[in-house]
């Protein structure tokens, strides 16, 4: 159940970001946002721990800021997998992942 709630929060966050900042992120509809949220959840569950483990020395040296780069790269990977979901370049992916994390965190705090 928590995965479904988190996926729903991510889908709402993606739709909100695409509506407010279309230059950062765009989705060709609600179905593309839901698919992107689902794939992002799978990528964060499977691939992200491997990336975090492999880049641990860089993350320690940068005091955790490199995790933003990892999140941006994973969001960029989702754009390659999901048709109809687009991010405006690497810096758009990093900014989009930061906004997505903040909005998703707020939404999961509101929903019990």
mmCIF file of N, CA, C and O in Angstrom:
data_model
loop_
_atom_site.group_PDB
_atom_site.id
_atom_site.type_symbol
_atom_site.label_atom_id
_atom_site.label_comp_id
_atom_site.label_asym_id
_atom_site.label_seq_id
_atom_site.Cartn_x
_atom_site.Cartn_y
_atom_site.Cartn_z
ATOM 1 N N UNK A 1 0.802 -1.201 0.000
ATOM 2 C CA UNK A 1 0.000 0.000 0.000
ATOM 3 C C UNK A 1 0.848 1.270 0.000
ATOM 4 O O UNK A 1 0.507 2.218 -0.701
ATOM 5 N N UNK A 2 1.961 1.313 0.766
ATOM 6 C CA UNK A 2 2.775 2.539 0.732
ATOM 7 C C UNK A 2 3.351 2.825 -0.652
ATOM 8 O O UNK A 2 3.525 3.991 -1.008
ATOM 9 N N UNK A 3 3.647 1.776 -1.431
ATOM 10 C CA UNK A 3 4.176 1.996 -2.775
ATOM 11 C C UNK A 3 3.130 2.678 -3.650
ATOM 12 O O UNK A 3 3.462 3.577 -4.425
ATOM 13 N N UNK A 4 1.883 2.286 -3.525
ATOM 14 C CA UNK A 4 0.822 2.876 -4.331
ATOM 15 C C UNK A 4 0.592 4.328 -3.931
ATOM 16 O O UNK A 4 0.404 5.197 -4.792
ATOM 17 N N UNK A 5 0.636 4.617 -2.636
ATOM 18 C CA UNK A 5 0.465 5.990 -2.166
ATOM 19 C C UNK A 5 1.621 6.856 -2.654
ATOM 20 O O UNK A 5 1.424 7.982 -3.126
ATOM 21 N N UNK A 6 2.823 6.330 -2.576
ATOM 22 C CA UNK A 6 3.991 7.082 -3.044
ATOM 23 C C UNK A 6 3.955 7.290 -4.554
ATOM 24 O O UNK A 6 4.314 8.350 -5.060
ATOM 25 N N UNK A 7 3.491 6.266 -5.279
ATOM 26 C CA UNK A 7 3.371 6.399 -6.724
ATOM 27 C C UNK A 7 2.324 7.456 -7.080
ATOM 28 O O UNK A 7 2.524 8.264 -7.993
ATOM 29 N N UNK A 8 1.215 7.462 -6.363
ATOM 30 C CA UNK A 8 0.195 8.485 -6.596
ATOM 31 C C UNK A 8 0.710 9.877 -6.281
ATOM 32 O O UNK A 8 0.431 10.838 -7.014
ATOM 33 N N UNK A 9 1.467 10.005 -5.202
ATOM 34 C CA UNK A 9 2.048 11.303 -4.855
ATOM 35 C C UNK A 9 3.045 11.743 -5.916
ATOM 36 O O UNK A 9 3.089 12.933 -6.281
ATOM 37 N N UNK A 10 3.838 10.816 -6.428
ATOM 38 C CA UNK A 10 4.781 11.154 -7.501
ATOM 39 C C UNK A 10 4.053 11.562 -8.776
ATOM 40 O O UNK A 10 4.486 12.488 -9.467
ATOM 41 N N UNK A 11 2.955 10.880 -9.105
ATOM 42 C CA UNK A 11 2.193 11.231 -10.305
ATOM 43 C C UNK A 11 1.597 12.629 -10.165
ATOM 44 O O UNK A 11 1.642 13.429 -11.113
ATOM 45 N N UNK A 12 1.051 12.940 -8.996
ATOM 46 C CA UNK A 12 0.503 14.279 -8.768
ATOM 47 C C UNK A 12 1.620 15.320 -8.829
ATOM 48 O O UNK A 12 1.454 16.397 -9.407
ATOM 49 N N UNK A 13 2.772 14.996 -8.249
ATOM 50 C CA UNK A 13 3.904 15.930 -8.273
ATOM 51 C C UNK A 13 4.390 16.159 -9.701
ATOM 52 O O UNK A 13 4.694 17.298 -10.081
ATOM 53 N N UNK A 14 4.443 15.105 -10.508
ATOM 54 C CA UNK A 14 4.861 15.251 -11.903
ATOM 55 C C UNK A 14 3.873 16.126 -12.665
ATOM 56 O O UNK A 14 4.269 17.028 -13.411
ATOM 57 N N UNK A 15 2.587 15.887 -12.472
ATOM 58 C CA UNK A 15 1.578 16.714 -13.152
ATOM 59 C C UNK A 15 1.657 18.166 -12.697
ATOM 60 O O UNK A 15 1.516 19.086 -13.506
ATOM 61 N N UNK A 16 1.901 18.385 -11.410
ATOM 62 C CA UNK A 16 2.012 19.752 -10.893
ATOM 63 C C UNK A 16 3.229 20.468 -11.464
ATOM 64 O O UNK A 16 3.141 21.627 -11.884
ATOM 65 N N UNK A 17 4.359 19.774 -11.530
ATOM 66 C CA UNK A 17 5.571 20.388 -12.082
ATOM 67 C C UNK A 17 5.414 20.659 -13.579
ATOM 68 O O UNK A 17 5.836 21.705 -14.069
ATOM 69 N N UNK A 18 4.793 19.730 -14.291
ATOM 70 C CA UNK A 18 4.612 19.959 -15.728
ATOM 71 C C UNK A 18 3.654 21.113 -15.994
ATOM 72 O O UNK A 18 3.774 21.790 -17.016
ATOM 73 N N UNK A 19 2.715 21.337 -15.095
ATOM 74 C CA UNK A 19 1.786 22.453 -15.273
ATOM 75 C C UNK A 19 2.448 23.779 -14.917
ATOM 76 O O UNK A 19 2.289 24.768 -15.626
ATOM 77 N N UNK A 20 3.202 23.811 -13.817
ATOM 78 C CA UNK A 20 3.809 25.063 -13.352
ATOM 79 C C UNK A 20 5.099 25.416 -14.092
ATOM 80 O O UNK A 20 5.360 26.583 -14.355
ATOM 81 N N UNK A 21 5.912 24.430 -14.393
ATOM 82 C CA UNK A 21 7.213 24.662 -15.034
ATOM 83 C C UNK A 21 7.368 23.757 -16.255
ATOM 84 O O UNK A 21 8.102 22.761 -16.215
ATOM 85 N N UNK A 22 6.725 24.084 -17.367
ATOM 86 C CA UNK A 22 6.815 23.207 -18.538
ATOM 87 C C UNK A 22 8.204 23.168 -19.179
ATOM 88 O O UNK A 22 8.505 22.252 -19.934
ATOM 89 N N UNK A 23 9.062 24.143 -18.873
ATOM 90 C CA UNK A 23 10.411 24.102 -19.433
ATOM 91 C C UNK A 23 11.297 23.090 -18.701
ATOM 92 O O UNK A 23 12.295 22.637 -19.257
ATOM 93 N N UNK A 24 10.938 22.722 -17.492
ATOM 94 C CA UNK A 24 11.725 21.753 -16.723
ATOM 95 C C UNK A 24 11.296 20.334 -17.050
ATOM 96 O O UNK A 24 12.122 19.459 -17.295
ATOM 97 N N UNK A 25 9.980 20.099 -17.057
ATOM 98 C CA UNK A 25 9.463 18.749 -17.227
ATOM 99 C C UNK A 25 8.147 18.820 -17.975
ATOM 100 O O UNK A 25 7.362 19.743 -17.763
ATOM 101 N N UNK A 26 7.892 17.850 -18.852
ATOM 102 C CA UNK A 26 6.612 17.818 -19.551
ATOM 103 C C UNK A 26 6.142 16.376 -19.698
ATOM 104 O O UNK A 26 6.940 15.459 -19.873
ATOM 105 N N UNK A 27 4.825 16.213 -19.580
ATOM 106 C CA UNK A 27 4.194 14.907 -19.771
ATOM 107 C C UNK A 27 3.040 15.090 -20.743
ATOM 108 O O UNK A 27 2.339 16.093 -20.697
ATOM 109 N N UNK A 28 2.851 14.114 -21.618
ATOM 110 C CA UNK A 28 1.821 14.213 -22.644
ATOM 111 C C UNK A 28 0.454 13.768 -22.140
ATOM 112 O O UNK A 28 -0.368 13.316 -22.916
ATOM 113 N N UNK A 29 0.222 13.879 -20.852
ATOM 114 C CA UNK A 29 -1.076 13.517 -20.281
ATOM 115 C C UNK A 29 -0.910 12.841 -18.941
ATOM 116 O O UNK A 29 0.203 12.585 -18.467
ATOM 117 N N UNK A 30 -2.050 12.527 -18.348
ATOM 118 C CA UNK A 30 -2.039 11.907 -17.031
ATOM 119 C C UNK A 30 -1.488 10.481 -17.084
ATOM 120 O O UNK A 30 -0.807 10.033 -16.148
ATOM 121 N N UNK A 31 -1.751 9.788 -18.167
ATOM 122 C CA UNK A 31 -1.258 8.413 -18.288
ATOM 123 C C UNK A 31 0.267 8.373 -18.349
ATOM 124 O O UNK A 31 0.895 7.500 -17.741
ATOM 125 N N UNK A 32 0.871 9.318 -19.042
ATOM 126 C CA UNK A 32 2.329 9.391 -19.095
ATOM 127 C C UNK A 32 2.897 9.725 -17.721
ATOM 128 O O UNK A 32 3.940 9.193 -17.326
ATOM 129 N N UNK A 33 2.214 10.584 -16.959
ATOM 130 C CA UNK A 33 2.678 10.926 -15.608
ATOM 131 C C UNK A 33 2.566 9.728 -14.677
ATOM 132 O O UNK A 33 3.464 9.485 -13.859
ATOM 133 N N UNK A 34 1.492 8.964 -14.797
ATOM 134 C CA UNK A 34 1.333 7.769 -13.962
ATOM 135 C C UNK A 34 2.388 6.731 -14.323
ATOM 136 O O UNK A 34 2.985 6.100 -13.447
ATOM 137 N N UNK A 35 2.625 6.543 -15.618
ATOM 138 C CA UNK A 35 3.663 5.597 -16.050
ATOM 139 C C UNK A 35 5.041 6.043 -15.576
ATOM 140 O O UNK A 35 5.845 5.225 -15.121
ATOM 141 N N UNK A 36 5.312 7.346 -15.652
ATOM 142 C CA UNK A 36 6.600 7.859 -15.187
ATOM 143 C C UNK A 36 6.746 7.671 -13.687
ATOM 144 O O UNK A 36 7.829 7.330 -13.206
ATOM 145 N N UNK A 37 5.669 7.879 -12.943
ATOM 146 C CA UNK A 37 5.728 7.683 -11.492
ATOM 147 C C UNK A 37 5.979 6.220 -11.152
ATOM 148 O O UNK A 37 6.768 5.909 -10.243
ATOM 149 N N UNK A 38 5.329 5.308 -11.892
ATOM 150 C CA UNK A 38 5.541 3.879 -11.650
ATOM 151 C C UNK A 38 6.978 3.465 -11.965
ATOM 152 O O UNK A 38 7.632 2.789 -11.162
ATOM 153 N N UNK A 39 7.475 3.892 -13.118
ATOM 154 C CA UNK A 39 8.848 3.545 -13.508
ATOM 155 C C UNK A 39 9.856 4.199 -12.566
ATOM 156 O O UNK A 39 10.863 3.586 -12.190
ATOM 157 N N UNK A 40 9.576 5.433 -12.138
ATOM 158 C CA UNK A 40 10.470 6.106 -11.194
ATOM 159 C C UNK A 40 10.516 5.364 -9.865
ATOM 160 O O UNK A 40 11.580 5.231 -9.260
ATOM 161 N N UNK A 41 9.377 4.851 -9.426
ATOM 162 C CA UNK A 41 9.356 4.052 -8.201
ATOM 163 C C UNK A 41 10.178 2.778 -8.341
ATOM 164 O O UNK A 41 10.926 2.402 -7.425
ATOM 165 N N UNK A 42 10.069 2.120 -9.483
ATOM 166 C CA UNK A 42 10.869 0.909 -9.716
ATOM 167 C C UNK A 42 12.357 1.226 -9.817
ATOM 168 O O UNK A 42 13.198 0.504 -9.263
ATOM 169 N N UNK A 43 12.683 2.304 -10.514
ATOM 170 C CA UNK A 43 14.089 2.698 -10.657
ATOM 171 C C UNK A 43 14.681 3.072 -9.299
ATOM 172 O O UNK A 43 15.809 2.685 -8.979
ATOM 173 N N UNK A 44 13.904 3.790 -8.489
ATOM 174 C CA UNK A 44 14.392 4.170 -7.164
ATOM 175 C C UNK A 44 14.539 2.966 -6.247
ATOM 176 O O UNK A 44 15.386 2.966 -5.351
ATOM 177 N N UNK A 45 13.722 1.932 -6.452
ATOM 178 C CA UNK A 45 13.809 0.740 -5.610
ATOM 179 C C UNK A 45 14.926 -0.198 -6.030
ATOM 180 O O UNK A 45 15.530 -0.864 -5.187
ATOM 181 N N UNK A 46 15.241 -0.247 -7.327
ATOM 182 C CA UNK A 46 16.202 -1.235 -7.818
ATOM 183 C C UNK A 46 17.563 -0.620 -8.153
ATOM 184 O O UNK A 46 18.603 -1.088 -7.678
ATOM 185 N N UNK A 47 17.576 0.428 -8.951
ATOM 186 C CA UNK A 47 18.837 0.961 -9.476
ATOM 187 C C UNK A 47 19.479 1.974 -8.531
ATOM 188 O O UNK A 47 20.702 2.014 -8.397
ATOM 189 N N UNK A 48 18.667 2.782 -7.843
ATOM 190 C CA UNK A 48 19.219 3.840 -6.990
ATOM 191 C C UNK A 48 20.144 3.310 -5.889
ATOM 192 O O UNK A 48 21.216 3.875 -5.667
ATOM 193 N N UNK A 49 19.787 2.221 -5.180
ATOM 194 C CA UNK A 49 20.721 1.729 -4.154
ATOM 195 C C UNK A 49 22.082 1.314 -4.721
ATOM 196 O O UNK A 49 23.116 1.513 -4.067
ATOM 197 N N UNK A 50 22.081 0.781 -5.929
ATOM 198 C CA UNK A 50 23.349 0.394 -6.548
ATOM 199 C C UNK A 50 24.186 1.631 -6.857
ATOM 200 O O UNK A 50 25.387 1.662 -6.584
ATOM 201 N N UNK A 51 23.543 2.667 -7.423
ATOM 202 C CA UNK A 51 24.259 3.914 -7.710
ATOM 203 C C UNK A 51 24.791 4.563 -6.436
ATOM 204 O O UNK A 51 25.918 5.058 -6.409
ATOM 205 N N UNK A 52 23.971 4.572 -5.386
ATOM 206 C CA UNK A 52 24.401 5.192 -4.124
ATOM 207 C C UNK A 52 25.592 4.437 -3.550
ATOM 208 O O UNK A 52 26.547 5.054 -3.058
ATOM 209 N N UNK A 53 25.570 3.121 -3.634
ATOM 210 C CA UNK A 53 26.676 2.326 -3.114
ATOM 211 C C UNK A 53 27.958 2.534 -3.931
ATOM 212 O O UNK A 53 29.045 2.694 -3.361
ATOM 213 N N UNK A 54 27.832 2.587 -5.244
ATOM 214 C CA UNK A 54 29.014 2.756 -6.094
ATOM 215 C C UNK A 54 29.618 4.160 -6.001
ATOM 216 O O UNK A 54 30.820 4.328 -6.177
ATOM 217 N N UNK A 55 28.784 5.155 -5.736
ATOM 218 C CA UNK A 55 29.278 6.533 -5.672
ATOM 219 C C UNK A 55 29.415 7.027 -4.237
ATOM 220 O O UNK A 55 29.482 8.236 -4.007
ATOM 221 N N UNK A 56 29.483 6.126 -3.282
ATOM 222 C CA UNK A 56 29.568 6.525 -1.879
ATOM 223 C C UNK A 56 30.769 7.416 -1.567
ATOM 224 O O UNK A 56 30.615 8.411 -0.845
ATOM 225 N N UNK A 57 31.972 7.138 -2.095
ATOM 226 C CA UNK A 57 33.099 8.045 -1.802
ATOM 227 C C UNK A 57 32.874 9.472 -2.301
ATOM 228 O O UNK A 57 33.176 10.435 -1.593
ATOM 229 N N UNK A 58 32.306 9.615 -3.498
ATOM 230 C CA UNK A 58 32.034 10.956 -4.030
ATOM 231 C C UNK A 58 30.960 11.642 -3.191
ATOM 232 O O UNK A 58 31.034 12.844 -2.930
ATOM 233 N N UNK A 59 29.979 10.868 -2.748
ATOM 234 C CA UNK A 59 28.906 11.427 -1.925
ATOM 235 C C UNK A 59 29.440 11.925 -0.592
ATOM 236 O O UNK A 59 29.030 12.984 -0.107
ATOM 237 N N UNK A 60 30.372 11.197 -0.014
ATOM 238 C CA UNK A 60 30.962 11.624 1.256
ATOM 239 C C UNK A 60 31.791 12.890 1.067
ATOM 240 O O UNK A 60 31.701 13.832 1.862
ATOM 241 N N UNK A 61 32.565 12.949 0.011
ATOM 242 C CA UNK A 61 33.407 14.125 -0.242
ATOM 243 C C UNK A 61 32.554 15.373 -0.483
ATOM 244 O O UNK A 61 32.888 16.462 -0.023
ATOM 245 N N UNK A 62 31.430 15.212 -1.196
ATOM 246 C CA UNK A 62 30.574 16.367 -1.494
ATOM 247 C C UNK A 62 29.512 16.594 -0.420
ATOM 248 O O UNK A 62 28.612 17.416 -0.615
ATOM 249 N N UNK A 63 29.620 15.878 0.687
ATOM 250 C CA UNK A 63 28.682 16.009 1.813
ATOM 251 C C UNK A 63 27.227 15.740 1.408
ATOM 252 O O UNK A 63 26.301 16.381 1.883
ATOM 253 N N UNK A 64 27.027 14.801 0.507
ATOM 254 C CA UNK A 64 25.696 14.370 0.115
ATOM 255 C C UNK A 64 25.086 15.090 -1.060
ATOM 256 O O UNK A 64 24.013 14.713 -1.527
ATOM 257 N N UNK A 65 25.727 16.134 -1.541
ATOM 258 C CA UNK A 65 25.153 16.897 -2.648
ATOM 259 C C UNK A 65 25.158 16.081 -3.935
ATOM 260 O O UNK A 65 24.316 16.291 -4.807
ATOM 261 N N UNK A 66 26.065 15.130 -4.053
ATOM 262 C CA UNK A 66 26.108 14.293 -5.256
ATOM 263 C C UNK A 66 24.849 13.444 -5.394
ATOM 264 O O UNK A 66 24.533 12.980 -6.489
ATOM 265 N N UNK A 67 24.098 13.251 -4.312
ATOM 266 C CA UNK A 67 22.841 12.512 -4.409
ATOM 267 C C UNK A 67 21.839 13.232 -5.308
ATOM 268 O O UNK A 67 20.994 12.588 -5.935
ATOM 269 N N UNK A 68 21.937 14.561 -5.391
ATOM 270 C CA UNK A 68 21.083 15.302 -6.320
ATOM 271 C C UNK A 68 21.402 14.935 -7.764
ATOM 272 O O UNK A 68 20.500 14.823 -8.600
ATOM 273 N N UNK A 69 22.679 14.735 -8.046
ATOM 274 C CA UNK A 69 23.095 14.322 -9.389
ATOM 275 C C UNK A 69 22.568 12.925 -9.694
ATOM 276 O O UNK A 69 22.069 12.663 -10.798
ATOM 277 N N UNK A 70 22.642 12.036 -8.723
ATOM 278 C CA UNK A 70 22.126 10.679 -8.912
ATOM 279 C C UNK A 70 20.626 10.717 -9.178
ATOM 280 O O UNK A 70 20.131 10.051 -10.097
ATOM 281 N N UNK A 71 19.893 11.503 -8.390
ATOM 282 C CA UNK A 71 18.447 11.605 -8.607
ATOM 283 C C UNK A 71 18.134 12.185 -9.980
ATOM 284 O O UNK A 71 17.200 11.742 -10.649
ATOM 285 N N UNK A 72 18.900 13.178 -10.412
ATOM 286 C CA UNK A 72 18.704 13.739 -11.744
ATOM 287 C C UNK A 72 18.972 12.732 -12.840
ATOM 288 O O UNK A 72 18.229 12.653 -13.826
ATOM 289 N N UNK A 73 20.037 11.958 -12.690
ATOM 290 C CA UNK A 73 20.343 10.931 -13.701
ATOM 291 C C UNK A 73 19.260 9.868 -13.762
ATOM 292 O O UNK A 73 18.907 9.385 -14.847
ATOM 293 N N UNK A 74 18.718 9.482 -12.613
ATOM 294 C CA UNK A 74 17.663 8.477 -12.611
ATOM 295 C C UNK A 74 16.374 9.022 -13.224
ATOM 296 O O UNK A 74 15.654 8.295 -13.917
ATOM 297 N N UNK A 75 16.077 10.297 -12.984
ATOM 298 C CA UNK A 75 14.909 10.895 -13.621
ATOM 299 C C UNK A 75 15.118 10.981 -15.131
ATOM 300 O O UNK A 75 14.191 10.758 -15.909
ATOM 301 N N UNK A 76 16.335 11.271 -15.529
ATOM 302 C CA UNK A 76 16.669 11.302 -16.951
ATOM 303 C C UNK A 76 16.523 9.910 -17.571
ATOM 304 O O UNK A 76 16.095 9.756 -18.716
ATOM 305 N N UNK A 77 16.884 8.874 -16.817
ATOM 306 C CA UNK A 77 16.707 7.501 -17.277
ATOM 307 C C UNK A 77 15.228 7.185 -17.478
ATOM 308 O O UNK A 77 14.857 6.513 -18.447
ATOM 309 N N UNK A 78 14.386 7.679 -16.579
ATOM 310 C CA UNK A 78 12.945 7.451 -16.710
ATOM 311 C C UNK A 78 12.410 8.086 -17.987
ATOM 312 O O UNK A 78 11.543 7.518 -18.652
ATOM 313 N N UNK A 79 12.945 9.249 -18.363
ATOM 314 C CA UNK A 79 12.497 9.880 -19.604
ATOM 315 C C UNK A 79 12.865 9.045 -20.823
ATOM 316 O O UNK A 79 12.178 9.109 -21.837
ATOM 317 N N UNK A 80 13.946 8.282 -20.738
ATOM 318 C CA UNK A 80 14.331 7.413 -21.851
ATOM 319 C C UNK A 80 13.436 6.183 -21.937
ATOM 320 O O UNK A 80 13.250 5.625 -23.017
ATOM 321 N N UNK A 81 12.855 5.783 -20.808
ATOM 322 C CA UNK A 81 12.038 4.572 -20.776
ATOM 323 C C UNK A 81 10.576 4.864 -21.110
ATOM 324 O O UNK A 81 9.939 4.119 -21.846
ATOM 325 N N UNK A 82 10.038 5.954 -20.549
ATOM 326 C CA UNK A 82 8.602 6.252 -20.675
ATOM 327 C C UNK A 82 8.365 7.183 -21.861
ATOM 328 O O UNK A 82 8.854 8.316 -21.868
ATOM 329 N N UNK A 83 7.603 6.740 -22.852
ATOM 330 C CA UNK A 83 7.263 7.650 -23.955
ATOM 331 C C UNK A 83 6.230 8.675 -23.488
ATOM 332 O O UNK A 83 5.325 8.359 -22.726
ATOM 333 N N UNK A 84 6.412 9.903 -23.931
ATOM 334 C CA UNK A 84 5.492 10.961 -23.550
ATOM 335 C C UNK A 84 5.899 11.724 -22.309
ATOM 336 O O UNK A 84 5.189 12.618 -21.866
ATOM 337 N N UNK A 85 7.026 11.368 -21.719
ATOM 338 C CA UNK A 85 7.542 12.058 -20.543
ATOM 339 C C UNK A 85 8.902 12.627 -20.898
ATOM 340 O O UNK A 85 9.786 11.890 -21.335
ATOM 341 N N UNK A 86 9.079 13.939 -20.722
ATOM 342 C CA UNK A 86 10.298 14.607 -21.167
ATOM 343 C C UNK A 86 10.834 15.521 -20.064
ATOM 344 O O UNK A 86 10.061 16.120 -19.316
ATOM 345 N N UNK A 87 12.156 15.627 -20.011
ATOM 346 C CA UNK A 87 12.830 16.532 -19.082
ATOM 347 C C UNK A 87 13.769 17.405 -19.906
ATOM 348 O O UNK A 87 14.405 16.933 -20.845
ATOM 349 N N UNK A 88 13.852 18.684 -19.544
ATOM 350 C CA UNK A 88 14.653 19.639 -20.295
ATOM 351 C C UNK A 88 16.122 19.581 -19.975
ATOM 352 O O UNK A 88 16.647 20.475 -19.323
ATOM 353 N N UNK A 89 16.830 18.544 -20.394
ATOM 354 C CA UNK A 89 18.271 18.439 -20.219
ATOM 355 C C UNK A 89 18.682 17.948 -18.841
ATOM 356 O O UNK A 89 17.859 17.608 -17.994
ATOM 357 N N UNK A 90 20.004 17.909 -18.626
ATOM 358 C CA UNK A 90 20.527 17.381 -17.372
ATOM 359 C C UNK A 90 20.172 18.275 -16.193
ATOM 360 O O UNK A 90 19.734 17.789 -15.147
ATOM 361 N N UNK A 91 20.355 19.585 -16.340
ATOM 362 C CA UNK A 91 20.049 20.483 -15.226
ATOM 363 C C UNK A 91 18.543 20.541 -14.973
ATOM 364 O O UNK A 91 18.114 20.722 -13.828
ATOM 365 N N UNK A 92 17.753 20.374 -16.007
ATOM 366 C CA UNK A 92 16.312 20.256 -15.822
ATOM 367 C C UNK A 92 15.954 18.995 -15.052
ATOM 368 O O UNK A 92 15.027 19.003 -14.241
ATOM 369 N N UNK A 93 16.698 17.914 -15.304
ATOM 370 C CA UNK A 93 16.465 16.670 -14.575
ATOM 371 C C UNK A 93 16.828 16.821 -13.103
ATOM 372 O O UNK A 93 16.115 16.332 -12.226
ATOM 373 N N UNK A 94 17.938 17.508 -12.823
ATOM 374 C CA UNK A 94 18.337 17.717 -11.426
ATOM 375 C C UNK A 94 17.327 18.618 -10.721
ATOM 376 O O UNK A 94 16.886 18.317 -9.599
ATOM 377 N N UNK A 95 16.930 19.714 -11.374
ATOM 378 C CA UNK A 95 15.939 20.612 -10.779
ATOM 379 C C UNK A 95 14.593 19.903 -10.640
ATOM 380 O O UNK A 95 13.912 20.046 -9.614
ATOM 381 N N UNK A 96 14.218 19.136 -11.644
ATOM 382 C CA UNK A 96 12.968 18.393 -11.584
ATOM 383 C C UNK A 96 12.959 17.352 -10.489
ATOM 384 O O UNK A 96 11.953 17.155 -9.808
ATOM 385 N N UNK A 97 14.086 16.676 -10.295
ATOM 386 C CA UNK A 97 14.145 15.675 -9.231
ATOM 387 C C UNK A 97 14.083 16.329 -7.856
ATOM 388 O O UNK A 97 13.472 15.786 -6.936
ATOM 389 N N UNK A 98 14.691 17.503 -7.727
ATOM 390 C CA UNK A 98 14.610 18.220 -6.453
ATOM 391 C C UNK A 98 13.170 18.660 -6.178
ATOM 392 O O UNK A 98 12.656 18.449 -5.068
ATOM 393 N N UNK A 99 12.517 19.245 -7.169
ATOM 394 C CA UNK A 99 11.122 19.649 -7.007
ATOM 395 C C UNK A 99 10.213 18.450 -6.777
ATOM 396 O O UNK A 99 9.300 18.498 -5.945
ATOM 397 N N UNK A 100 10.474 17.370 -7.489
ATOM 398 C CA UNK A 100 9.677 16.160 -7.334
ATOM 399 C C UNK A 100 9.821 15.590 -5.926
ATOM 400 O O UNK A 100 8.831 15.171 -5.312
ATOM 401 N N UNK A 101 11.016 15.618 -5.390
ATOM 402 C CA UNK A 101 11.242 15.118 -4.035
ATOM 403 C C UNK A 101 10.509 15.965 -3.004
ATOM 404 O O UNK A 101 9.879 15.432 -2.081
ATOM 405 N N UNK A 102 10.585 17.282 -3.144
ATOM 406 C CA UNK A 102 9.937 18.175 -2.179
ATOM 407 C C UNK A 102 8.414 18.030 -2.236
ATOM 408 O O UNK A 102 7.762 17.864 -1.192
ATOM 409 N N UNK A 103 7.847 18.064 -3.426
ATOM 410 C CA UNK A 103 6.390 17.974 -3.556
ATOM 411 C C UNK A 103 5.893 16.596 -3.132
ATOM 412 O O UNK A 103 4.878 16.477 -2.434
ATOM 413 N N UNK A 104 6.614 15.550 -3.501
ATOM 414 C CA UNK A 104 6.229 14.199 -3.108
ATOM 415 C C UNK A 104 6.299 14.036 -1.595
ATOM 416 O O UNK A 104 5.432 13.404 -0.980
ATOM 417 N N UNK A 105 7.321 14.613 -0.968
ATOM 418 C CA UNK A 105 7.445 14.533 0.480
ATOM 419 C C UNK A 105 6.280 15.238 1.168
ATOM 420 O O UNK A 105 5.710 14.719 2.128
ATOM 421 N N UNK A 106 5.917 16.415 0.662
ATOM 422 C CA UNK A 106 4.793 17.149 1.245
ATOM 423 C C UNK A 106 3.500 16.360 1.087
ATOM 424 O O UNK A 106 2.700 16.247 2.038
ATOM 425 N N UNK A 107 3.277 15.787 -0.098
ATOM 426 C CA UNK A 107 2.047 15.037 -0.328
ATOM 427 C C UNK A 107 1.978 13.764 0.513
ATOM 428 O O UNK A 107 0.898 13.401 0.993
ATOM 429 N N UNK A 108 3.089 13.083 0.706
ATOM 430 C CA UNK A 108 3.051 11.861 1.535
ATOM 431 C C UNK A 108 2.901 12.196 3.013
ATOM 432 O O UNK A 108 2.429 11.364 3.782
ATOM 433 N N UNK A 109 3.275 13.397 3.421
ATOM 434 C CA UNK A 109 3.041 13.822 4.808
ATOM 435 C C UNK A 109 1.578 14.183 5.043
ATOM 436 O O UNK A 109 1.071 14.015 6.135
ATOM 437 N N UNK A 110 0.925 14.701 4.019
ATOM 438 C CA UNK A 110 -0.485 15.086 4.147
ATOM 439 C C UNK A 110 -1.385 13.861 4.168
ATOM 440 O O UNK A 110 -2.320 13.777 4.960
ATOM 441 N N UNK A 111 -1.103 12.890 3.295
ATOM 442 C CA UNK A 111 -1.908 11.663 3.217
ATOM 443 C C UNK A 111 -1.422 10.702 4.292
ATOM 444 O O UNK A 111 -0.231 10.389 4.350
ATOM 445 N N UNK A 112 -2.336 10.212 5.149
ATOM 446 C CA UNK A 112 -1.880 9.295 6.219
ATOM 447 C C UNK A 112 -1.479 7.929 5.696
ATOM 448 O O UNK A 112 -1.945 7.464 4.710
#
